[in-house]
mmCIF file of C-alpha atoms in Angstrom:
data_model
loop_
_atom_site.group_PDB
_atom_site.id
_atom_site.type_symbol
_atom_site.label_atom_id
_atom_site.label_comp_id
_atom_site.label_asym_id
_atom_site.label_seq_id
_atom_site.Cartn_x
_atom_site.Cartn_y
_atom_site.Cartn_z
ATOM 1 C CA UNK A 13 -89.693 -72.332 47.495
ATOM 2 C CA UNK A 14 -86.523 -74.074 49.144
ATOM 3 C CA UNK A 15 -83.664 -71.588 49.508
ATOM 4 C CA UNK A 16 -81.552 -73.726 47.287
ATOM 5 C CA UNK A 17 -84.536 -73.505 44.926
ATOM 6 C CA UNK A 18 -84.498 -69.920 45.110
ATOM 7 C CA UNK A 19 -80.262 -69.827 43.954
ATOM 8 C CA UNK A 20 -80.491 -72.061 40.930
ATOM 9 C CA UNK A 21 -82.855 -69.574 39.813
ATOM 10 C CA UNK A 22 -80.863 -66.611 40.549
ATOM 11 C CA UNK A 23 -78.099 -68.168 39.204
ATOM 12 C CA UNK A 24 -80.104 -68.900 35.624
ATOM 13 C CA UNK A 25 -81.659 -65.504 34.965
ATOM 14 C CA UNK A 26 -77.678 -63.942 36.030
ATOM 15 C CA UNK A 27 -76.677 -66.731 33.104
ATOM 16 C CA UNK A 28 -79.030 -65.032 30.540
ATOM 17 C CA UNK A 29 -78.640 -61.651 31.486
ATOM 18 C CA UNK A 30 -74.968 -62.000 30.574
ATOM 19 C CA UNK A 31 -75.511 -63.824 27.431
ATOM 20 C CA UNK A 32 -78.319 -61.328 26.014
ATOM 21 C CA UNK A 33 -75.459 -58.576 26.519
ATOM 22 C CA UNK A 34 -72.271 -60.012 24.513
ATOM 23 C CA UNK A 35 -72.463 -58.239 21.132
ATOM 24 C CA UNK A 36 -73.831 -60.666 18.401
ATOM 25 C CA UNK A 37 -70.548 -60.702 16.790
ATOM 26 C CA UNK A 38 -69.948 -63.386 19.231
ATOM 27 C CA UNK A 39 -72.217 -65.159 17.950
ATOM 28 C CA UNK A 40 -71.655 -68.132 14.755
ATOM 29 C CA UNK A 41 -74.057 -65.821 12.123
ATOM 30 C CA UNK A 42 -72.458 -62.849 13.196
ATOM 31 C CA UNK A 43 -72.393 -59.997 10.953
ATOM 32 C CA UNK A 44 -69.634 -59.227 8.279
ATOM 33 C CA UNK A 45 -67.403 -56.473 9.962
ATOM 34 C CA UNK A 46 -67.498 -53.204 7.973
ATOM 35 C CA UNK A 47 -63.919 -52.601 6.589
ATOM 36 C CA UNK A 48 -62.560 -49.529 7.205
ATOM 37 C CA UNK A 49 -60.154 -47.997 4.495
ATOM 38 C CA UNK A 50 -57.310 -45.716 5.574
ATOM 39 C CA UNK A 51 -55.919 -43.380 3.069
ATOM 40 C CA UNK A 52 -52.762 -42.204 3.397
ATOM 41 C CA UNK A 53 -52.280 -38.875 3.559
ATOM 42 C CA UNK A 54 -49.935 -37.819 0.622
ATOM 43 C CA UNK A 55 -46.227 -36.938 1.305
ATOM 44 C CA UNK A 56 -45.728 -33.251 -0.578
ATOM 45 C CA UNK A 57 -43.344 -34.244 -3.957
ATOM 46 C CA UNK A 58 -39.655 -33.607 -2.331
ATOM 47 C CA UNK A 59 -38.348 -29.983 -4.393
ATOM 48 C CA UNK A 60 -35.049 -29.934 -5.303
ATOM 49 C CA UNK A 61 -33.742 -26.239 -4.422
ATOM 50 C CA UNK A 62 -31.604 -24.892 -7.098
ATOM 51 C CA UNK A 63 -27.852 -25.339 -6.187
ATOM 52 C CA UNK A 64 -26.483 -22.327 -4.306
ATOM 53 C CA UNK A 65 -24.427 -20.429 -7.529
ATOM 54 C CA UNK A 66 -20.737 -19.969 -5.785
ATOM 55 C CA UNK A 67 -20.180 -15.946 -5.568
ATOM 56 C CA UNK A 68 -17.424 -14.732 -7.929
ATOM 57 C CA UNK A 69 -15.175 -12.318 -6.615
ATOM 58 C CA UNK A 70 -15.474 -9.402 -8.565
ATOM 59 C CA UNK A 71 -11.938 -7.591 -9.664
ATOM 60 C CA UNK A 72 -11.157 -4.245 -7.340
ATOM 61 C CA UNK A 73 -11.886 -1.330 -9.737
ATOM 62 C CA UNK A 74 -8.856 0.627 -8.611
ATOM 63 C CA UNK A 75 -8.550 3.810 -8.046
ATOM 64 C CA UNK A 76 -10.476 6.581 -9.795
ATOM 65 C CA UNK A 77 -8.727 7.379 -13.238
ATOM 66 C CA UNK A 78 -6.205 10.960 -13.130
ATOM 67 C CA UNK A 79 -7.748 13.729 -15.881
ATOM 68 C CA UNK A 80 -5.146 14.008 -17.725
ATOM 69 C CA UNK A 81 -4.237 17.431 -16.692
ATOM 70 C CA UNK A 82 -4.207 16.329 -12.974
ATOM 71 C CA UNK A 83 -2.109 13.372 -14.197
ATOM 72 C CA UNK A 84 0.701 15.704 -16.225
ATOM 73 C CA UNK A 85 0.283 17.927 -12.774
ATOM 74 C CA UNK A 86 1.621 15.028 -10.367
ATOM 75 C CA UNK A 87 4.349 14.359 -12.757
ATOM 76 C CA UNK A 88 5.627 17.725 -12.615
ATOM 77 C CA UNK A 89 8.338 19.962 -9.732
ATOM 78 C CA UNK A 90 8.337 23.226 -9.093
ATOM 79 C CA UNK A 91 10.415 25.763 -7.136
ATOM 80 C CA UNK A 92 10.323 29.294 -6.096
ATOM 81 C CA UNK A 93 12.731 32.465 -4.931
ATOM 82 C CA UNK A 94 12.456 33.313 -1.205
ATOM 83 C CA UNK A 95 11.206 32.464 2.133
ATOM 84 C CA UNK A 96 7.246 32.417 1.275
ATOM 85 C CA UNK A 97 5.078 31.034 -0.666
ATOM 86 C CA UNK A 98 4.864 32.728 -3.990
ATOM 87 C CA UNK A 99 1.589 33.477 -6.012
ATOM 88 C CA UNK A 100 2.973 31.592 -8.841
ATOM 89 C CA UNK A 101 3.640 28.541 -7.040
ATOM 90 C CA UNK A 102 0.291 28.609 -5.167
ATOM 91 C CA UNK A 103 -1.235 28.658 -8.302
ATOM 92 C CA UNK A 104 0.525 25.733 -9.723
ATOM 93 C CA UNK A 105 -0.388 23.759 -6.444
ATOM 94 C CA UNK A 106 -3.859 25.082 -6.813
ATOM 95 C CA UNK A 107 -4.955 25.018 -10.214
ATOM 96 C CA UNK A 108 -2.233 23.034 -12.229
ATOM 97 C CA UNK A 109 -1.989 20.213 -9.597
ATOM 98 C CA UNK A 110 1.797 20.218 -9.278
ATOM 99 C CA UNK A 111 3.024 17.513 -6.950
ATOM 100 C CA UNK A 112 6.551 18.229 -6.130
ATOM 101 C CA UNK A 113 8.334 21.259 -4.423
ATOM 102 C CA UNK A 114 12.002 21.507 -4.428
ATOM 103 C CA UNK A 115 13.165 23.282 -1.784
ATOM 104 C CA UNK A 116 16.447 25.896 -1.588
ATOM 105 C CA UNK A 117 18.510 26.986 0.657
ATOM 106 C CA UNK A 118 17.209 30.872 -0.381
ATOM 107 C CA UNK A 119 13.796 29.470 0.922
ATOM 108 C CA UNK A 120 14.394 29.071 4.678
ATOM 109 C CA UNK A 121 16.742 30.426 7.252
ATOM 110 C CA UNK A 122 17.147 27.845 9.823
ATOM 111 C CA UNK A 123 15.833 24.504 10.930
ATOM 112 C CA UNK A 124 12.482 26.358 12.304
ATOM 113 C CA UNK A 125 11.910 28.001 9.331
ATOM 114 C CA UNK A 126 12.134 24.872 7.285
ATOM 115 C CA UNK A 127 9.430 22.950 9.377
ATOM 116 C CA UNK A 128 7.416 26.094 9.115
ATOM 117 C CA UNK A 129 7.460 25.884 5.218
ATOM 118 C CA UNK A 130 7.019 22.235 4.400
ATOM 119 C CA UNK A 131 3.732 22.477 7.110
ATOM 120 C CA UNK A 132 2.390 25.146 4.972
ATOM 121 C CA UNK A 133 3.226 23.365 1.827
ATOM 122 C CA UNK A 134 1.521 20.226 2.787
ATOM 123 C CA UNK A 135 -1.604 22.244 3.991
ATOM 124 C CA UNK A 136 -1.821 24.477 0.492
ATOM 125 C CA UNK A 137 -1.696 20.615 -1.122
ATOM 126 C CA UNK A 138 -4.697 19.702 1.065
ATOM 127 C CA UNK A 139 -6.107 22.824 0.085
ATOM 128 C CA UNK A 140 -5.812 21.702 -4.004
ATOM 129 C CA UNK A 141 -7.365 18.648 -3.196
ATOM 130 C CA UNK A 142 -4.168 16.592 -4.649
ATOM 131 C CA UNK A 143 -4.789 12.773 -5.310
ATOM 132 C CA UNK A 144 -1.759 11.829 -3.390
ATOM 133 C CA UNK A 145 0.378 14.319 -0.571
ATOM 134 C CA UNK A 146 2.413 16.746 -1.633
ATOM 135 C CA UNK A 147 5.943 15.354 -1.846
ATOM 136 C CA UNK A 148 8.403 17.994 -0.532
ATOM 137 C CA UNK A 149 11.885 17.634 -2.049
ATOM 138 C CA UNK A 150 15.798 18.331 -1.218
ATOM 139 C CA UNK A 151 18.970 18.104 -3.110
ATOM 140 C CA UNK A 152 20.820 16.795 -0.277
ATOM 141 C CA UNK A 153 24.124 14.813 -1.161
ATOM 142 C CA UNK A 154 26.444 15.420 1.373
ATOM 143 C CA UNK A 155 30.026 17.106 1.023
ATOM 144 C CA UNK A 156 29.785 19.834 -1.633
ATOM 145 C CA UNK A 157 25.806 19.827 -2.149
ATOM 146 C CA UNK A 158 24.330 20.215 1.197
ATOM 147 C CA UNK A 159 20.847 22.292 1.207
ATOM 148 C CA UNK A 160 20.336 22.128 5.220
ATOM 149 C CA UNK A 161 22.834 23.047 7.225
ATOM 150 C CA UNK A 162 20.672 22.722 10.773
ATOM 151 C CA UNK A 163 18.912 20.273 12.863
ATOM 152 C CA UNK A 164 20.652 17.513 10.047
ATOM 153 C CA UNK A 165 23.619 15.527 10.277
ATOM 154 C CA UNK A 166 25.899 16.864 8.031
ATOM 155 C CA UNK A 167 28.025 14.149 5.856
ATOM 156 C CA UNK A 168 31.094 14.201 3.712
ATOM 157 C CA UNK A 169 31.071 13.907 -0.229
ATOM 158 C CA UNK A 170 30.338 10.546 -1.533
ATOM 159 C CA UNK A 171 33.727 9.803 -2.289
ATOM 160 C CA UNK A 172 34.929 10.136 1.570
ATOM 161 C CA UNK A 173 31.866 8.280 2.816
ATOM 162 C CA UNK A 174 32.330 5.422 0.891
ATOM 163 C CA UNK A 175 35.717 4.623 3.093
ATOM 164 C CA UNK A 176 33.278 3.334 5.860
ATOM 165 C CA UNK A 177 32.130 0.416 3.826
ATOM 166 C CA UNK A 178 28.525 -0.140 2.966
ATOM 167 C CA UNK A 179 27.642 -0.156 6.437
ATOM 168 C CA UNK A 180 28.996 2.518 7.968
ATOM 169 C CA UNK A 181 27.539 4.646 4.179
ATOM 170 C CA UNK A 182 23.979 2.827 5.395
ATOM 171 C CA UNK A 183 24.101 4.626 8.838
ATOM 172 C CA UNK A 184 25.389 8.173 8.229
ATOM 173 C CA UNK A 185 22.743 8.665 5.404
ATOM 174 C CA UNK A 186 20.359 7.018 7.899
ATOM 175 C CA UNK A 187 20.657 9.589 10.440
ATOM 176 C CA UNK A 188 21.104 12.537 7.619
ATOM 177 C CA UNK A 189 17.474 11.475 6.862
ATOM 178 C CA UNK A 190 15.886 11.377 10.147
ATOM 179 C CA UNK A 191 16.540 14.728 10.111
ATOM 180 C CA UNK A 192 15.217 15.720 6.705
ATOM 181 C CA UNK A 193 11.897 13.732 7.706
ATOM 182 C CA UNK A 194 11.497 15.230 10.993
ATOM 183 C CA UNK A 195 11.926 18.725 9.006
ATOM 184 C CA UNK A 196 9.168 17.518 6.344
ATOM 185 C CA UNK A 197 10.925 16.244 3.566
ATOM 186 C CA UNK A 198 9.611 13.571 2.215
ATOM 187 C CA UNK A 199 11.928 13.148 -1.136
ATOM 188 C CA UNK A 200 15.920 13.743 -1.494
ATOM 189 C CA UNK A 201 17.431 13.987 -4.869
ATOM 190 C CA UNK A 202 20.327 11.561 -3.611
ATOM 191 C CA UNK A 203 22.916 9.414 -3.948
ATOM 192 C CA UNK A 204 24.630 10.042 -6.988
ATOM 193 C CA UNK A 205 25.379 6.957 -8.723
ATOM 194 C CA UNK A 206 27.386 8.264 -11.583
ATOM 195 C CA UNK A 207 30.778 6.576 -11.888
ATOM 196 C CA UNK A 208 33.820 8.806 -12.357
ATOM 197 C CA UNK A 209 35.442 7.382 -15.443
ATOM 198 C CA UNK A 210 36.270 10.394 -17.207
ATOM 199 C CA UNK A 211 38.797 12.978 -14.970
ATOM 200 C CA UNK A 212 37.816 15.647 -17.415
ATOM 201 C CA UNK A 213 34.199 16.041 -15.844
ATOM 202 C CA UNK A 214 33.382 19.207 -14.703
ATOM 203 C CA UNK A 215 30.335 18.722 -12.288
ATOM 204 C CA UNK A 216 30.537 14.391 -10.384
ATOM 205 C CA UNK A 217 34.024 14.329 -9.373
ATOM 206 C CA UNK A 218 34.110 13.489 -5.432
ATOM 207 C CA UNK A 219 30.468 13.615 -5.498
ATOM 208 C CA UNK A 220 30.706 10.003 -6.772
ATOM 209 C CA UNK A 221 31.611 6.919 -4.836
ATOM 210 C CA UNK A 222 34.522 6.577 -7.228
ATOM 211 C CA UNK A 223 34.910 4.480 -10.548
ATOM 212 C CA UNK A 224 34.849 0.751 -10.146
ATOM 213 C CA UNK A 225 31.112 -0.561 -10.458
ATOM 214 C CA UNK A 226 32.186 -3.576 -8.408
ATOM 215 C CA UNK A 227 32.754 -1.070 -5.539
ATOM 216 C CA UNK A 228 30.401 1.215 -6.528
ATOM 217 C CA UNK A 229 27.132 -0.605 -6.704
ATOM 218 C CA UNK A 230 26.749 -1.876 -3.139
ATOM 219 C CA UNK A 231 27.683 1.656 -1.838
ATOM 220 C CA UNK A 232 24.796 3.263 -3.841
ATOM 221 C CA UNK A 233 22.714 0.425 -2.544
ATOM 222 C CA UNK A 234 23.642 1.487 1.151
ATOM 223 C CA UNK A 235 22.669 5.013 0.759
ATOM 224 C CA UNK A 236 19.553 4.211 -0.819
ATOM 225 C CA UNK A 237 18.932 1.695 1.998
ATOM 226 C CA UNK A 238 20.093 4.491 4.843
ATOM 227 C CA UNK A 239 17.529 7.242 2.864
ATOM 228 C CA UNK A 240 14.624 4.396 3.607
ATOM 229 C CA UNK A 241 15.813 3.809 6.832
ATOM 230 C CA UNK A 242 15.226 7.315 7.649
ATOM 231 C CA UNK A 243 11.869 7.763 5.747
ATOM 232 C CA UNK A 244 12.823 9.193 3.004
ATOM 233 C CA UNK A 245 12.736 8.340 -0.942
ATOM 234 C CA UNK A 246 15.922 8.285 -2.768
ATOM 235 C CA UNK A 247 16.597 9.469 -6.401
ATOM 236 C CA UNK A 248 19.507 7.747 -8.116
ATOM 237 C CA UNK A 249 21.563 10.462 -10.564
ATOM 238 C CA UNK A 250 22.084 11.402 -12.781
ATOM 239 C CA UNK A 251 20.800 8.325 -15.280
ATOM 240 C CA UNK A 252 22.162 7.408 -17.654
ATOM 241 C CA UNK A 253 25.232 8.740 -15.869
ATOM 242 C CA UNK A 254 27.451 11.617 -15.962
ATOM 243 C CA UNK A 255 31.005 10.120 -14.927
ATOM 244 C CA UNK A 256 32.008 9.650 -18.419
ATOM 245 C CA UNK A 257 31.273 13.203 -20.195
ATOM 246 C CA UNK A 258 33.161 16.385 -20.123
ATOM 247 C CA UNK A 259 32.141 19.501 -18.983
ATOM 248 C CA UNK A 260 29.666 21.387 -17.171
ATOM 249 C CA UNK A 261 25.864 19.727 -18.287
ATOM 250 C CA UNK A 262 24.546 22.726 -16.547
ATOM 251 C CA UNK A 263 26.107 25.189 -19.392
ATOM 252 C CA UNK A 264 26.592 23.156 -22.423
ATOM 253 C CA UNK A 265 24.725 19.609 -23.525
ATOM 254 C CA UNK A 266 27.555 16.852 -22.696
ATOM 255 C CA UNK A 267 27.986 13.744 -24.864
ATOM 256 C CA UNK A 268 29.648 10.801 -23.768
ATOM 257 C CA UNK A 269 31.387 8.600 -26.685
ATOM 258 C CA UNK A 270 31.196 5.330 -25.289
ATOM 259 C CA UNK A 271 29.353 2.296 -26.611
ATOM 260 C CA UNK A 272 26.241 1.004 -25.244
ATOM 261 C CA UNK A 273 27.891 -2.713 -24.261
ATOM 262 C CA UNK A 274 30.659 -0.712 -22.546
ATOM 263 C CA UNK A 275 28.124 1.961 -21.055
ATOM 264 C CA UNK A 276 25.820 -1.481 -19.791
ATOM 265 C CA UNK A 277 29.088 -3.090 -17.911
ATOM 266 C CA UNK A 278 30.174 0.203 -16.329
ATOM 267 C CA UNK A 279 27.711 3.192 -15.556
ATOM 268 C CA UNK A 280 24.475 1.065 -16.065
ATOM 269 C CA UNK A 281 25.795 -0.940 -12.745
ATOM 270 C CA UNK A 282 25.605 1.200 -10.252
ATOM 271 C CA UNK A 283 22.286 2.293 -11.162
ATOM 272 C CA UNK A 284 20.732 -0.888 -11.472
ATOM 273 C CA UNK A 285 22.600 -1.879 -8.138
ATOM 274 C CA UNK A 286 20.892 1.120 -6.284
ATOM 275 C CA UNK A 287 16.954 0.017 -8.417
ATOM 276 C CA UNK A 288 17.698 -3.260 -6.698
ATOM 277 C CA UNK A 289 18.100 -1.782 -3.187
#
């Protein structure tokens, strides 16, 4: 056989090799392709979440509710004779839950002996467990009624103080109370705010800042100002005002005469001037 020969037939049996391996689907009767069906896979139903309930603030309780004896306790002052505690007021501290101690001249000696006091005061208050500090108190006007006479600026009676204006009454009761604070006292039973309308009084005269409520007022404001200035609560006196009765309250019930529209344009003033403060 020719070598051409010998190609063409190479070259046929290649041909049918090829053809006898394409898939039949080439082919016009080819078979029906087999569908394939794809199922979805299902999406989980979307839950709605329950709205988010907005948090109420609830109301502070406030403080624990006062028995009333504890309560009738706090609302009470005591004092006591001499230089050391007494039995009788430790037991009021103690077991009657007294919250106020007025102190005397006749309980101290010096400025020392003050600080020395009011510490041990405010420890036998710990000691009771009060609801609220002891409160140490002072009758401490100035001029006349002056309770500690060391390590506090003294001042004049109300009536000479008030010269300096409201001012100058705002900084001399400033300074008298830095040094009642430093010493422990928390309260003073001061200014007076009395007007002096009646010259028959036995007890305000220059203990008041005189008799006009339009120059009164701001001059009991001052001092109640100066006693914050220096730490220390004030205590206006002696409501509903003394000015305008005679004699001595402290020996015989006073009674003053006047009406209450006259009693709400004069004495009523000052008081409500030194509230305001």
């Amino acid at each position: 056989m020719s070598p051409v020969r010998r190609f063409l037939v190479r070259a046929a049996l290649v041909v049918l090799l090829v053809l006898s391996a394409l898939p039949s689907t080439l082919g016009p009767n080819r078979a029906a392709p087999t569908a394939r069906v794809v199922r979805p896979t299902p999406t989980p139903a979307a839950t709605l979440a329950p709205a988010a309930t907005p948090s109420v603030a609830q109301p502070d309780a406030g403080p624990t509710p006062l028995s009333l004896d504890v309560a009738v306790g706090q609302m009470m002052a005591a004092s006591f004779g001499g230089p050391s505690i007494t039995d009788g007021l430790r037991h009021l501290i103690l077991d009657q839950k007294v919250g106020t101690v007025l102190i005397f001249s006749d309980n101290f000696t010096d400025a020392t002996s003050l600080l020395r006091l009011t510490t041990q005061l405010q420890r036998l208050g710990r000691e009771a467990g009060l609801p609220a500090p002891l409160l140490v108190a002072v009758d401490e006007e100035g001029g006349r009624v002056m309770r500690i006479h060391n390590g506090v600026a003294a001042l004049p009676s109300e009536l000479e103080l008030g010269a300096r204006g409201p001012q100058g009454v705002r900084e001399a009761v400033a300074a008298m109370a830095s040094g009642l604070h430093g010493l422990g006292i928390q309260l003073d039973l001061a200014p007076v705010a009395d007007l002096r309308s009646n010259p028959a009084d036995a007890v305000i005269g220059d203990r008041s800042f005189g008799g006009d409520p339009g120059l009164v007022g701001p001059l009991v404001a001052a001092a109640v100002n100066g006693l914050h200035d220096g730490g220390v609560a004030a205590t206006l006196k002696h409501f509903p005002g003394l000015g305008g009765a005679a004699g001595d309250p402290h020996s015989a019930m006073p009674s003053d005469g006047e009406s209450l529209a006259r009693w709400a344009a004069t004495q009523a003033r000052s008081f409500a001037a030194g509230i305001d403060a």
